[in-house]
Amino acid sequence: MELDLTWILLGLPAAFALGWVASRLDLRQMRIANRQAPRAYFKGLNYLLNEQQDQAIDAFIEAVQNDPDTSELHFALGNLFRRRGEYDRAVRVHEHLISRGDLNTADRQRAQHGLALDFLKAGLLDRAEEALRKLEGTSYEGQARLARLAIYERSREWPEAANVARLLENSGEANFGVRMSHYQCEQAREAVQQGDSAKALAILSQTLRTTPDAPRPRILLGQLQLAQGQAQAAYDTLAPLFERSDVAAPLAAASLAKAAQAAQQTRPALKLLSTHYQRQPGMDVLEAITTLQANDPAGAATAQQHYLDHLQKQPSLMAATRWLTGQSSNAHPLPAPVQKALEQAIRPLARYRCAACGFEAKEHFWHCPGCQAWDSYPPRRIEEL
């Protein structure tokens, strides 16, 4: 068949025209999509600034659909899901980002950090720990270690917490010496609960040698020695707290008084407690003094005077109650309703309060059960703050 040049000449302009029309349609679609993506993005940003998170999420989802390759939109969407408590959707977003082959190293690490935060906020501690371990050697290493430290403290895995604290200290994050002494004290307490007092004594003795200025291991060691009948050793362990007027000394006042009585060290203990009381007046130390003076024939009268002197220094319902109770006698006892009312009135004042979150408790905590902060409980009761 002979080639008809006429048809070729006619077909070339037609093909060119069709190609031009198709390209114009593609460009038009691209312009429309590009206009829609920024519009949806800025709409979501406006909702976010107005704290309308639901509408912001809808706008960002629309933006992601228009431009699925934009990682920043995915990050914004994942963070919003996490803030709203939709952790499963946040996890899917961050896992999708990690699975993308075109993601650069910095964004991949950022997505891994976001995934770890999703698991952490959802309370999935095992999966959070696994995700945080993958951030070792990255720019998020310090943050990941601090998060792992919080996980181990929350789950009471003290050896693991000590290892991470040591890594943080070696990297120059902070000094974790006192924190690590708390971990040792927690292990000693667990040993006592399991009936292994020898192990507890060894742990506390070693901790005291490592951190001699930390009050908690000294107090726990003295109390454990006292419980085992080592009164003189307990006295020698606790006395330095009062010699240097440690702020935590009132927590050991009752134990020191018991150890002094058992070890025949009443006189030096009274002198030590009285000197500390002059520097830092407090009810715990005052009651330890009155306990030691109880065997003296004039002890009752002396105790009454101590409470009056304390009231002159600072108003105290606890001291006033002790004075009233001491003033009553067999002939003229304090009426039972009055005694009960006084005890009920002083009960809230005898509590300890966390300075970080305000959690109140009958006993002093070194690790707040409310906010998980360390050393946030002042060693003084609410009335004395």
Short mmCIF file of C-alpha atoms in Angstrom, two decimals:
data_model
loop_
_atom_site.label_atom_id
_atom_site.label_comp_id
_atom_site.label_asym_id
_atom_site.label_seq_id
_atom_site.Cartn_x
_atom_site.Cartn_y
_atom_site.Cartn_z
CA MET A 1 0.00 0.00 0.00
CA GLU A 2 1.37 3.38 -0.98
CA LEU A 3 1.86 5.85 1.86
CA ASP A 4 -0.58 8.74 1.56
CA LEU A 5 1.36 11.87 2.51
CA THR A 6 -1.85 13.89 2.66
CA TRP A 7 -3.13 11.94 5.67
CA ILE A 8 0.22 12.25 7.41
CA LEU A 9 0.26 16.00 6.91
CA LEU A 10 -3.25 16.25 8.26
CA GLY A 11 -2.60 13.88 11.22
CA LEU A 12 0.47 15.63 12.60
CA PRO A 13 -1.32 18.93 13.45
CA ALA A 14 -4.24 16.99 14.93
CA ALA A 15 -1.93 14.94 17.19
CA PHE A 16 -0.12 18.09 18.26
CA ALA A 17 -3.42 19.76 19.08
CA LEU A 18 -4.63 16.80 21.15
CA GLY A 19 -1.32 16.68 23.06
CA TRP A 20 -1.52 20.38 23.78
CA VAL A 21 -5.08 20.07 25.08
CA ALA A 22 -4.12 17.10 27.28
CA SER A 23 -1.16 18.96 28.75
CA ARG A 24 -3.31 21.99 29.49
CA LEU A 25 -5.83 19.76 31.27
CA ASP A 26 -3.05 18.18 33.39
CA LEU A 27 -1.65 21.59 34.28
CA ARG A 28 -5.09 22.77 35.24
CA GLN A 29 -5.63 19.75 37.49
CA MET A 30 -2.22 20.32 39.13
CA ARG A 31 -3.03 23.99 39.75
CA ILE A 32 -6.37 23.05 41.29
CA ALA A 33 -4.73 20.41 43.54
CA ASN A 34 -1.95 22.79 44.54
CA ARG A 35 -4.49 25.45 45.41
CA GLN A 36 -6.58 22.99 47.41
CA ALA A 37 -3.63 21.61 49.44
CA PRO A 38 -2.44 24.98 50.80
CA ARG A 39 -6.02 26.07 51.37
CA ALA A 40 -6.73 22.93 53.43
CA TYR A 41 -3.39 23.30 55.24
CA PHE A 42 -4.05 26.93 56.22
CA LYS A 43 -7.61 26.09 57.17
CA GLY A 44 -6.28 23.40 59.51
CA LEU A 45 -3.72 25.80 60.92
CA ASN A 46 -6.44 28.36 61.60
CA TYR A 47 -8.54 25.75 63.43
CA LEU A 48 -5.52 24.69 65.41
CA LEU A 49 -4.77 28.24 66.54
CA ASN A 50 -8.39 28.54 67.64
CA GLU A 51 -8.07 25.26 69.58
CA GLN A 52 -10.65 23.55 67.36
CA GLN A 53 -8.82 20.24 67.12
CA ASP A 54 -11.60 18.21 65.50
CA GLN A 55 -11.94 20.65 62.59
CA ALA A 56 -8.14 20.92 62.33
CA ILE A 57 -7.84 17.14 61.96
CA ASP A 58 -10.48 17.09 59.20
CA ALA A 59 -8.64 19.87 57.35
CA PHE A 60 -5.26 18.15 57.66
CA ILE A 61 -6.73 14.85 56.46
CA GLU A 62 -8.02 16.69 53.38
CA ALA A 63 -4.57 18.22 52.86
CA VAL A 64 -2.89 14.81 53.15
CA GLN A 65 -5.29 13.34 50.60
CA ASN A 66 -4.43 16.13 48.16
CA ASP A 67 -0.69 15.76 48.78
CA PRO A 68 0.04 12.30 50.27
CA ASP A 69 3.83 12.68 49.93
CA THR A 70 4.11 15.68 52.29
CA SER A 71 5.66 14.38 55.52
CA GLU A 72 5.06 17.58 57.51
CA LEU A 73 1.32 17.17 57.16
CA HIS A 74 1.60 13.61 58.43
CA PHE A 75 3.61 14.77 61.44
CA ALA A 76 1.02 17.45 62.22
CA LEU A 77 -1.78 14.92 61.90
CA GLY A 78 -0.03 12.37 64.12
CA ASN A 79 0.59 14.94 66.84
CA LEU A 80 -3.02 16.05 66.75
CA PHE A 81 -4.27 12.48 67.08
CA ARG A 82 -2.01 11.97 70.10
CA ARG A 83 -3.17 15.19 71.76
CA ARG A 84 -6.80 14.13 71.33
CA GLY A 85 -6.09 10.72 72.83
CA GLU A 86 -6.61 8.82 69.54
CA TYR A 87 -3.39 6.88 70.04
CA ASP A 88 -4.20 4.07 67.57
CA ARG A 89 -4.59 6.58 64.73
CA ALA A 90 -1.42 8.42 65.79
CA VAL A 91 0.47 5.11 65.76
CA ARG A 92 -0.79 4.34 62.23
CA VAL A 93 0.36 7.73 60.96
CA HIS A 94 3.86 7.41 62.42
CA GLU A 95 4.23 3.77 61.35
CA HIS A 96 3.23 4.82 57.80
CA LEU A 97 5.94 7.48 57.86
CA ILE A 98 8.58 5.01 59.07
CA SER A 99 7.63 2.54 56.32
CA ARG A 100 8.14 5.11 53.54
CA GLY A 101 11.29 4.50 51.52
CA ASP A 102 11.69 8.12 50.42
CA LEU A 103 11.90 9.52 53.98
CA ASN A 104 15.24 11.04 54.95
CA THR A 105 17.11 9.98 58.10
CA ALA A 106 16.12 13.02 60.18
CA ASP A 107 12.41 12.60 59.43
CA ARG A 108 12.62 8.84 60.05
CA GLN A 109 14.10 9.49 63.51
CA ARG A 110 11.44 12.10 64.15
CA ALA A 111 8.73 9.61 63.21
CA GLN A 112 10.29 6.97 65.49
CA HIS A 113 10.27 9.48 68.37
CA GLY A 114 6.63 10.32 67.64
CA LEU A 115 5.76 6.61 67.65
CA ALA A 116 7.48 6.15 71.04
CA LEU A 117 5.48 9.07 72.45
CA ASP A 118 2.26 7.53 71.12
CA PHE A 119 2.95 4.27 72.97
CA LEU A 120 4.03 6.15 76.09
CA LYS A 121 0.89 8.27 76.22
CA ALA A 122 -1.24 5.20 75.60
CA GLY A 123 0.35 3.46 78.59
CA LEU A 124 1.88 0.70 76.44
CA LEU A 125 5.16 0.78 78.34
CA ASP A 126 6.73 -2.33 76.81
CA ARG A 127 6.18 -1.09 73.26
CA ALA A 128 7.26 2.41 74.25
CA GLU A 129 10.50 1.06 75.71
CA GLU A 130 11.20 -0.90 72.52
CA ALA A 131 10.55 2.19 70.37
CA LEU A 132 12.74 4.36 72.60
CA ARG A 133 15.65 1.92 72.42
CA LYS A 134 15.72 2.41 68.64
CA LEU A 135 16.55 6.09 69.22
CA GLU A 136 19.97 5.30 70.71
CA GLY A 137 22.67 7.08 68.73
CA THR A 138 20.23 9.62 67.28
CA SER A 139 19.58 13.28 68.07
CA TYR A 140 16.67 12.10 70.26
CA GLU A 141 18.91 9.91 72.43
CA GLY A 142 18.80 12.15 75.53
CA GLN A 143 15.02 12.55 75.42
CA ALA A 144 14.59 8.82 74.83
CA ARG A 145 16.76 7.94 77.84
CA LEU A 146 14.84 10.29 80.10
CA ALA A 147 11.58 8.70 78.93
CA ARG A 148 12.98 5.22 79.56
CA LEU A 149 14.10 6.34 83.03
CA ALA A 150 10.53 7.44 83.79
CA ILE A 151 9.22 4.07 82.56
CA TYR A 152 11.61 2.11 84.79
CA GLU A 153 10.78 4.26 87.83
CA ARG A 154 7.08 3.85 87.20
CA SER A 155 7.40 0.07 86.89
CA ARG A 156 9.89 -0.06 89.82
CA GLU A 157 12.66 -1.66 87.76
CA TRP A 158 15.42 -0.09 89.83
CA PRO A 159 18.53 -1.80 88.35
CA GLU A 160 17.47 -0.77 84.83
CA ALA A 161 16.73 2.75 86.07
CA ALA A 162 20.21 2.95 87.60
CA ASN A 163 21.83 1.86 84.32
CA VAL A 164 19.99 4.53 82.32
CA ALA A 165 20.72 7.19 84.97
CA ARG A 166 24.41 6.28 84.72
CA LEU A 167 24.30 6.71 80.93
CA LEU A 168 22.62 10.10 81.30
CA GLU A 169 25.18 11.22 83.86
CA ASN A 170 28.07 10.09 81.67
CA SER A 171 26.64 12.03 78.73
CA GLY A 172 26.55 15.20 80.85
CA GLU A 173 22.76 15.48 81.11
CA ALA A 174 22.78 16.01 84.91
CA ASN A 175 24.11 14.64 88.18
CA PHE A 176 22.10 11.56 89.13
CA GLY A 177 24.07 10.59 92.26
CA VAL A 178 21.26 11.27 94.74
CA ARG A 179 18.68 9.72 92.38
CA MET A 180 20.73 6.53 92.15
CA SER A 181 20.98 6.42 95.95
CA HIS A 182 17.16 6.39 95.98
CA TYR A 183 17.20 3.41 93.63
CA GLN A 184 19.49 1.57 96.04
CA CYS A 185 17.21 2.44 98.96
CA GLU A 186 14.21 1.10 97.06
CA GLN A 187 16.05 -2.17 96.45
CA ALA A 188 16.92 -2.33 100.15
CA ARG A 189 13.27 -1.86 101.09
CA GLU A 190 12.27 -4.67 98.75
CA ALA A 191 14.94 -6.89 100.33
CA VAL A 192 13.51 -6.17 103.81
CA GLN A 193 9.99 -7.02 102.60
CA GLN A 194 11.34 -10.31 101.29
CA GLY A 195 12.94 -11.04 104.66
CA ASP A 196 16.53 -10.57 103.48
CA SER A 197 17.77 -8.02 106.03
CA ALA A 198 21.42 -8.92 105.43
CA LYS A 199 21.12 -7.93 101.78
CA ALA A 200 19.38 -4.69 102.76
CA LEU A 201 22.14 -3.83 105.25
CA ALA A 202 24.80 -4.46 102.61
CA ILE A 203 23.01 -2.28 100.03
CA LEU A 204 22.45 0.60 102.45
CA SER A 205 25.99 0.47 103.83
CA GLN A 206 27.43 0.61 100.32
CA THR A 207 25.06 3.44 99.34
CA LEU A 208 26.05 5.43 102.43
CA ARG A 209 29.72 5.10 101.52
CA THR A 210 29.00 6.22 97.96
CA THR A 211 26.73 9.17 98.88
CA PRO A 212 27.48 10.07 102.54
CA ASP A 213 25.52 13.33 102.35
CA ALA A 214 22.28 11.71 101.13
CA PRO A 215 19.89 11.55 104.12
CA ARG A 216 17.66 8.68 103.02
CA PRO A 217 20.18 5.79 103.10
CA ARG A 218 21.39 6.99 106.51
CA ILE A 219 17.86 7.11 107.93
CA LEU A 220 16.91 3.70 106.51
CA LEU A 221 20.16 2.11 107.68
CA GLY A 222 19.71 3.51 111.21
CA GLN A 223 16.11 2.29 111.39
CA LEU A 224 17.11 -1.17 110.13
CA GLN A 225 19.95 -1.40 112.65
CA LEU A 226 17.55 -0.39 115.42
CA ALA A 227 15.05 -3.05 114.32
CA GLN A 228 17.81 -5.67 114.52
CA GLY A 229 18.78 -4.64 118.05
CA GLN A 230 21.95 -2.77 117.06
CA ALA A 231 21.07 0.30 119.12
CA GLN A 232 24.56 1.80 119.36
CA ALA A 233 25.18 1.33 115.63
CA ALA A 234 21.80 2.95 114.88
CA TYR A 235 22.65 5.90 117.12
CA ASP A 236 26.04 6.37 115.46
CA THR A 237 24.40 6.21 112.03
CA LEU A 238 21.64 8.73 112.77
CA ALA A 239 23.55 11.24 114.91
CA PRO A 240 25.41 12.94 111.98
CA LEU A 241 22.06 14.12 110.58
CA PHE A 242 21.58 16.28 113.69
CA GLU A 243 25.22 17.26 114.01
CA ARG A 244 25.12 18.89 110.58
CA SER A 245 21.49 20.08 111.00
CA ASP A 246 20.32 18.23 107.92
CA VAL A 247 16.88 19.39 106.77
CA ALA A 248 15.72 15.75 106.76
CA ALA A 249 16.81 15.20 110.38
CA PRO A 250 13.25 15.51 111.83
CA LEU A 251 12.34 12.31 109.96
CA ALA A 252 14.88 10.43 112.10
CA ALA A 253 14.15 12.13 115.45
CA ALA A 254 11.91 9.38 116.85
CA SER A 255 14.35 6.65 115.76
CA LEU A 256 17.28 8.50 117.33
CA ALA A 257 15.40 8.79 120.63
CA LYS A 258 14.66 5.05 120.66
CA ALA A 259 18.25 4.17 119.80
CA ALA A 260 19.58 6.52 122.50
CA GLN A 261 17.36 4.97 125.16
CA ALA A 262 18.39 1.43 124.18
CA ALA A 263 22.10 2.31 123.96
CA GLN A 264 22.17 4.35 127.19
CA GLN A 265 22.95 7.50 125.22
CA THR A 266 20.13 9.66 126.57
CA ARG A 267 22.28 12.57 127.70
CA PRO A 268 24.25 13.11 124.45
CA ALA A 269 21.07 12.55 122.44
CA LEU A 270 19.24 15.22 124.42
CA LYS A 271 22.06 17.66 123.83
CA LEU A 272 22.11 16.83 120.11
CA LEU A 273 18.35 17.17 119.71
CA SER A 274 18.17 20.37 121.76
CA THR A 275 20.91 22.00 119.69
CA HIS A 276 19.15 21.02 116.48
CA TYR A 277 15.81 22.27 117.83
CA GLN A 278 17.31 25.68 118.58
CA ARG A 279 18.41 25.95 114.98
CA GLN A 280 15.34 24.40 113.38
CA PRO A 281 12.30 24.23 115.74
CA GLY A 282 9.88 21.47 114.85
CA MET A 283 7.34 19.20 116.48
CA ASP A 284 9.05 15.92 115.53
CA VAL A 285 12.29 16.96 117.25
CA LEU A 286 10.41 18.42 120.21
CA GLU A 287 8.48 15.19 120.78
CA ALA A 288 11.73 13.22 120.60
CA ILE A 289 13.13 15.48 123.33
CA THR A 290 10.08 14.99 125.55
CA THR A 291 10.30 11.21 124.99
CA LEU A 292 13.87 11.18 126.28
CA GLN A 293 12.91 13.31 129.29
CA ALA A 294 9.92 11.12 130.20
CA ASN A 295 11.92 9.01 132.71
CA ASP A 296 12.94 12.12 134.63
CA PRO A 297 10.61 12.82 137.62
CA ALA A 298 10.33 16.38 136.40
CA GLY A 299 9.89 15.22 132.81
CA ALA A 300 6.16 15.87 132.58
CA ALA A 301 6.47 19.45 133.84
CA THR A 302 9.46 20.01 131.53
CA ALA A 303 7.49 18.70 128.55
CA GLN A 304 4.61 21.08 129.32
CA GLN A 305 7.03 23.98 129.41
CA HIS A 306 8.58 22.87 126.13
CA TYR A 307 5.18 22.96 124.43
CA LEU A 308 4.46 26.44 125.85
CA ASP A 309 7.86 27.67 124.63
CA HIS A 310 7.17 26.21 121.21
CA LEU A 311 3.82 28.01 121.06
CA GLN A 312 5.59 31.28 121.76
CA LYS A 313 7.88 30.67 118.78
CA GLN A 314 5.18 29.59 116.35
CA PRO A 315 1.42 28.96 116.66
CA SER A 316 0.77 25.23 116.56
CA LEU A 317 -2.47 23.38 117.13
CA MET A 318 -0.47 20.17 117.54
CA ALA A 319 1.62 21.71 120.35
CA ALA A 320 -1.50 23.20 121.97
CA THR A 321 -3.19 19.78 121.90
CA ARG A 322 -0.16 18.13 123.50
CA TRP A 323 -0.11 20.81 126.20
CA LEU A 324 -3.82 20.44 126.95
CA THR A 325 -3.48 16.66 127.12
CA GLY A 326 -0.54 16.99 129.51
CA GLN A 327 -2.43 19.45 131.70
CA SER A 328 -5.27 17.03 132.27
CA SER A 329 -4.97 14.66 135.22
CA ASN A 330 -6.84 11.71 136.63
CA ALA A 331 -8.82 14.07 138.83
CA HIS A 332 -9.59 16.47 136.00
CA PRO A 333 -9.30 14.55 132.73
CA LEU A 334 -9.85 16.23 129.39
CA PRO A 335 -13.44 15.45 128.31
CA ALA A 336 -13.56 12.74 125.67
CA PRO A 337 -15.49 14.86 123.10
CA VAL A 338 -12.90 17.63 123.45
CA GLN A 339 -10.04 15.18 123.04
CA LYS A 340 -11.69 13.64 119.98
CA ALA A 341 -12.35 17.07 118.43
CA LEU A 342 -8.74 18.11 118.95
CA GLU A 343 -7.39 14.92 117.42
CA GLN A 344 -9.67 15.31 114.43
CA ALA A 345 -8.60 18.94 114.00
CA ILE A 346 -4.87 18.20 114.02
CA ARG A 347 -5.09 15.13 111.74
CA PRO A 348 -4.96 17.14 108.45
CA LEU A 349 -2.19 19.36 109.85
CA ALA A 350 -0.02 16.34 110.68
CA ARG A 351 0.16 15.26 107.03
CA TYR A 352 2.98 15.77 104.54
CA ARG A 353 2.34 17.55 101.24
CA CYS A 354 4.15 17.20 97.93
CA ALA A 355 5.53 20.57 96.83
CA ALA A 356 5.18 19.58 93.17
CA CYS A 357 1.59 18.35 92.92
CA GLY A 358 0.05 18.92 96.37
CA PHE A 359 -0.56 15.21 97.07
CA GLU A 360 -1.01 14.74 100.84
CA ALA A 361 -0.17 11.66 102.88
CA LYS A 362 0.14 10.56 106.49
CA GLU A 363 3.71 9.42 105.94
CA HIS A 364 6.65 11.10 104.27
CA PHE A 365 7.43 9.90 100.75
CA TRP A 366 10.77 10.26 98.99
CA HIS A 367 9.08 9.44 95.67
CA CYS A 368 5.68 11.10 95.29
CA PRO A 369 3.01 8.51 94.40
CA GLY A 370 1.01 11.26 92.69
CA CYS A 371 3.41 13.00 90.30
CA GLN A 372 6.38 10.60 90.57
CA ALA A 373 8.73 13.45 91.60
CA TRP A 374 11.72 12.72 93.82
CA ASP A 375 12.46 14.65 97.03
CA SER A 376 9.36 16.79 96.54
CA TYR A 377 8.03 16.21 100.07
CA PRO A 378 9.40 18.68 102.62
CA PRO A 379 10.42 16.83 105.83
CA ARG A 380 8.01 19.02 107.80
CA ARG A 381 4.32 18.56 108.29
CA ILE A 382 1.72 20.84 106.73
CA GLU A 383 1.27 22.85 109.94
CA GLU A 384 4.96 23.78 109.98
CA LEU A 385 5.29 24.84 106.33
#
